[in-house]
Amino acid sequence: MLNKQIEKLWEEVREVSLGREIPQLKTPPTPLELLREYISPNKPCIISNSINHWPALSLWSSTPYLLTTLSSSPSVSLHLTPSGLADSLTPLSLQTPPPLCFASAHVDQLPFDKALSEVQESVKNKKVGYLQQQNDCFRSEYRGLEGDIEGDVPWASEAFGCLPEAVNIWVGNELSETSFHKDHYENMYAVVCGEKHFLLLPPTDVHRMYIRDYPAAQYRYSQDTGEFRLELEDPVRYVPWCSVNPYPSEMEKEKAVAEFPLYFNGPKPFEVTVKAGQMLYLPSMWFHHVRQTPDSRGLTVAINYWYDMKFDIKYAYFNFLQSLHWYSPKNSAFSHVRREDVFQGLRKYLEEEDLDISESSLEH
Amino acid sequence: MLNKQIEKLWEEVREVSLGREIPQLKTPPTPLELLREYISPNKPCIISNSINHWPALSLWSSTPYLLTTLSSSPSVSLHLTPSGLADSLTPLSLQTPPPLCFASAHVDQLPFDKALSEVQESVKNKKVGYLQQQNDCFRSEYRGLEGDIEGDVPWASEAFGCLPEAVNIWVGNELSETSFHKDHYENMYAVVCGEKHFLLLPPTDVHRMYIRDYPAAQYRYSQDTGEFRLELEDPVRYVPWCSVNPYPSEMEKEKAVAEFPLYFNGPKPFEVTVKAGQMLYLPSMWFHHVRQTPDSRGLTVAINYWYDMKFDIKYAYFNFLQSLHWYSPKNSAFSHVRREDVFQGLRKYLEEEDLDISESSLEH
């Protein structure tokens, strides 16, 4: 009964507000238009011709320019993973079913030139590098490039009524992928080199993401062995994360559809490609999955501005919606957190591996 | 279970966004501020010093001025009711419990001077007059006064991105009262003479209003008998309306609290008084109940501007919330439509009164 009403909500938000395509603006909106037509209704849009004046748009295509300009920077943050999937759900072992963990990348601090080679030589090295750190990294680690972009998006700052809380840079290759998640920020996302491919779902679709709690783990890369291993956090910390991989392999497809029917059988996610020189307004609380196509050098470079979101009636409605349990009588599956499954799988894993993480810390 | 989550929503929207008091602005906000701080989060505010320049503010306190200026107008709409309650729930008969109907006022078209006397002499005449008609009446029936106010609220029009869809005038006395309801419009409500007292509840609180379907009826006033009678519409038309009277008499109080516990025991409604010269931004979909205190002549005069609302994610969330049934196991009562009760009561009434409204039309 409740399920039908939730499914109707998915349709209605598309019918009354979102439509079926993300609007494309040929020029930047006025602050009032941005606020009225997009921020207030919590609706994404792509904006062209808003960053043409950034020197970055021509300068950053030159690797020598980047190397020279950042040669005096002490170091930048490099995220390393075996496959390009960071902050994603990864099997902890070969058990069936495998206990999944929320795996964060191994993070190194390196001079920019070394870090960039790691990104460009990811395939050869069998470890995938992604230059990023979502802690305002552009304004700290990349200060040398500050003159090449604007410190904020002026028309967006005026609309939001504040300056960005963080400015981040993302330098990746074709393997870098960000799994489905949402941020408690308003996001202005500008692509400088290459292309970014987003899958977007509105906050109303929260049940389709199968957000469940997963134990946090970190990749550790060993220079000696040239291997990654996954290390569970001790004490165990659970991270609520979206369970859906929207691009399962052909072999995994059937299983994925059976496991996450609300995602695969529900309304199609919005698909948008943001090209070099374009900006995406990605509204707060929207679920997004990101892949990329690099430029001829094999690099995708993007800048994003995080602005504080308003915790208003939309946020209250979202929390209410999320607190309701979508239950499928057919396969006896809840769409939400299933702590017990995760807990059982994890406990078995710890026993088999003879790991010294006390039970009590599992039960928080 | 669901009830607890709905009750949490009532609290959360107050905690994260609304607070406990309606904000008072000393000067009009910029269009951006209005949009960002109030329209987008769906949050009311009172604005002072925004209509000081309206000639109406001094001119309309003079009854002779109004009479002279409107002397050439053909007629205005006068709403007549026995008690001052129009568009309100009224017992159709003395049955116990009485079948309630949604009673609209008797509407007369009169020259302004005659209509105004009816408002001022309501108590003496035992019929309560209220000059109003929510169909853009100011711009049609009161054209003579158009120069005394502004055709729109310029900073609001800029924020909404459009001109008002309707401008209405309200001339009433201390008996005029508007029962709880919501409008699918954004509302800028300016008081020119006297005071208006609003009770406000956000759209999240929809279950606390006990919206149920009532058969529509109209008051008919007979000059001959000097009496009102209530006439059911034929065929029967059901109107969904809020069941709660927030000001029950001392005698009715206990019954009201028992019947509408979600209203009386839940978070207090926001109470605001809008004084002459002030404006209320009343956001779309907010439930409001209105009473008034007249000026020394016994009149309250107000103007309201209806702007089109955006049907966005908030609207979709609201419809979803409203589609969920709040059920109280304790008193076996739903908060929503109880068609069967209404239907039974109405049928009994029709039988007893021997009224010729066919059964089939009741069953729509």
XYZ file of C-alpha atoms in Angstrom, chain A residues 18-229:
212
model
C 11.380 17.680 -13.506
C 10.174 16.498 -16.890
C 12.271 13.844 -18.605
C 15.371 15.850 -19.610
C 17.769 18.077 -17.711
C 17.331 21.651 -19.045
C 20.243 23.092 -21.016
C 20.846 26.840 -20.609
C 22.838 28.575 -23.330
C 23.963 31.398 -21.045
C 24.246 31.745 -17.284
C 20.924 32.520 -15.591
C 20.504 35.629 -13.464
C 20.757 34.908 -9.730
C 16.964 35.289 -9.516
C 16.353 32.828 -12.344
C 18.771 30.291 -10.892
C 17.069 30.563 -7.503
C 13.494 30.553 -8.809
C 13.727 27.979 -11.581
C 16.339 25.571 -10.225
C 17.504 25.974 -6.608
C 14.071 26.517 -5.059
C 12.407 23.627 -6.959
C 15.553 21.466 -6.418
C 16.027 20.888 -10.136
C 19.333 20.378 -11.987
C 20.398 22.240 -15.123
C 23.414 22.435 -17.415
C 24.799 25.869 -18.161
C 26.929 26.667 -21.197
C 29.019 29.779 -21.827
C 29.476 30.607 -18.184
C 33.190 29.846 -17.775
C 34.512 30.752 -21.230
C 36.524 33.539 -19.610
C 38.421 31.182 -17.302
C 42.089 31.035 -18.360
C 41.964 27.407 -17.148
C 39.909 26.442 -20.180
C 42.872 26.862 -22.493
C 45.803 26.655 -20.035
C 44.963 23.363 -18.302
C 44.978 21.402 -21.560
C 48.736 21.856 -21.495
C 50.413 19.332 -19.196
C 53.695 21.310 -19.232
C 51.765 24.365 -17.982
C 50.279 22.384 -15.096
C 53.657 20.856 -14.186
C 55.457 24.213 -14.235
C 52.756 26.081 -12.352
C 52.465 23.468 -9.604
C 56.198 22.634 -9.431
C 56.632 24.597 -6.217
C 53.541 23.165 -4.481
C 54.616 20.902 -1.631
C 52.236 18.036 -2.437
C 48.800 17.007 -3.613
C 46.443 14.201 -2.519
C 46.412 11.151 -4.751
C 43.704 8.531 -4.298
C 44.767 5.017 -5.296
C 42.485 2.028 -5.872
C 42.878 -1.242 -7.777
C 40.075 -0.460 -10.227
C 39.183 3.226 -10.183
C 36.234 2.731 -7.852
C 36.780 4.692 -4.674
C 34.184 5.183 -1.940
C 32.405 2.161 -3.297
C 31.060 -1.174 -2.131
C 33.666 -3.908 -2.431
C 33.697 -7.579 -1.405
C 35.842 -8.140 1.663
C 36.456 -11.798 0.806
C 35.497 -14.636 -1.493
C 32.690 -15.862 0.781
C 29.332 -16.435 -0.938
C 27.610 -14.055 -0.669
C 30.663 -11.869 -0.120
C 30.478 -9.491 2.836
C 30.591 -6.016 1.309
C 32.431 -3.106 2.813
C 32.540 0.580 2.037
C 36.078 0.876 0.621
C 37.941 4.167 0.634
C 41.028 4.781 -1.461
C 44.598 4.636 -0.296
C 45.641 8.290 -0.072
C 49.203 9.441 -0.797
C 50.691 12.890 -0.596
C 52.995 13.401 -3.599
C 54.523 16.225 -5.585
C 52.145 17.112 -8.410
C 54.344 15.745 -11.231
C 54.622 12.295 -9.642
C 50.930 12.260 -8.753
C 49.901 13.186 -12.298
C 52.030 10.373 -13.783
C 50.216 7.941 -11.508
C 46.901 9.109 -12.971
C 48.159 8.910 -16.544
C 49.886 5.553 -16.112
C 47.109 3.914 -14.125
C 46.495 1.073 -16.560
C 50.164 0.230 -16.974
C 50.764 0.316 -13.197
C 47.684 -1.739 -12.320
C 46.719 0.868 -9.770
C 44.334 3.651 -10.612
C 45.167 7.182 -9.502
C 42.616 9.975 -9.005
C 43.729 13.429 -7.914
C 41.042 14.602 -5.540
C 40.333 15.332 -1.918
C 36.953 16.661 -0.961
C 38.224 19.051 1.661
C 38.506 22.295 -0.280
C 41.661 20.846 -1.886
C 41.785 23.332 -4.745
C 42.265 26.298 -2.447
C 44.945 24.529 -0.386
C 46.882 22.081 -2.577
C 46.466 23.806 -5.947
C 47.005 27.423 -4.949
C 49.274 27.912 -7.976
C 46.268 27.517 -10.271
C 43.946 29.856 -8.378
C 44.292 32.651 -10.915
C 43.046 30.383 -13.710
C 39.468 30.094 -12.467
C 37.137 32.243 -10.412
C 37.066 31.898 -6.635
C 33.317 31.425 -6.824
C 30.495 31.353 -9.364
C 29.327 34.957 -8.957
C 25.712 34.498 -10.097
C 25.407 31.355 -7.996
C 26.945 33.014 -4.918
C 24.412 35.797 -5.242
C 21.582 33.287 -5.516
C 22.780 31.206 -2.556
C 23.577 34.356 -0.563
C 27.039 33.123 0.415
C 30.463 32.163 -0.889
C 31.419 28.540 -1.516
C 32.215 26.440 1.522
C 34.717 24.379 -0.486
C 36.306 24.363 -3.948
C 37.572 20.967 -5.107
C 39.566 19.841 -8.141
C 39.190 16.411 -9.738
C 41.874 15.098 -12.101
C 41.111 11.583 -13.265
C 41.213 9.178 -16.158
C 38.720 6.935 -17.953
C 38.759 4.409 -15.102
C 37.790 6.813 -12.337
C 34.213 6.289 -11.246
C 32.212 7.623 -8.318
C 29.454 5.403 -6.973
C 25.909 6.618 -6.262
C 25.705 8.956 -3.273
C 24.221 12.294 -2.260
C 25.788 15.385 -0.674
C 24.377 17.823 1.854
C 25.639 20.659 -0.339
C 24.479 22.618 -3.337
C 26.976 21.827 -6.076
C 28.178 23.886 -9.069
C 30.212 21.421 -11.100
C 32.396 22.775 -13.944
C 34.273 20.563 -16.413
C 37.550 22.005 -17.720
C 39.056 19.106 -19.736
C 37.295 15.982 -21.011
C 33.713 15.046 -20.151
C 31.794 13.861 -17.106
C 28.811 11.531 -17.369
C 26.294 11.807 -14.560
C 23.390 9.595 -13.621
C 21.006 11.636 -11.480
C 18.033 10.702 -9.302
C 15.978 13.149 -7.224
C 15.816 12.818 -3.421
C 12.247 11.515 -3.733
C 13.737 8.298 -5.176
C 15.696 7.460 -2.007
C 14.167 3.982 -1.684
C 15.457 3.067 -5.136
C 19.034 3.460 -3.906
C 18.780 0.683 -1.278
C 20.820 2.656 1.247
C 22.228 0.183 3.749
C 24.945 0.273 6.374
C 28.326 -1.107 5.364
C 31.480 -1.466 7.475
C 34.114 1.102 6.509
C 37.424 -0.178 5.154
C 40.463 1.401 3.534
C 42.676 0.252 0.727
C 46.349 0.033 1.755
C 48.829 -0.098 -1.086
C 52.193 -1.659 -0.456
C 55.121 -0.432 -2.568
C 56.986 -3.643 -1.723
C 54.423 -6.137 -2.957
C 52.706 -3.818 -5.456
C 49.423 -5.089 -4.050
C 46.394 -3.540 -2.390
C 44.772 -4.986 0.675
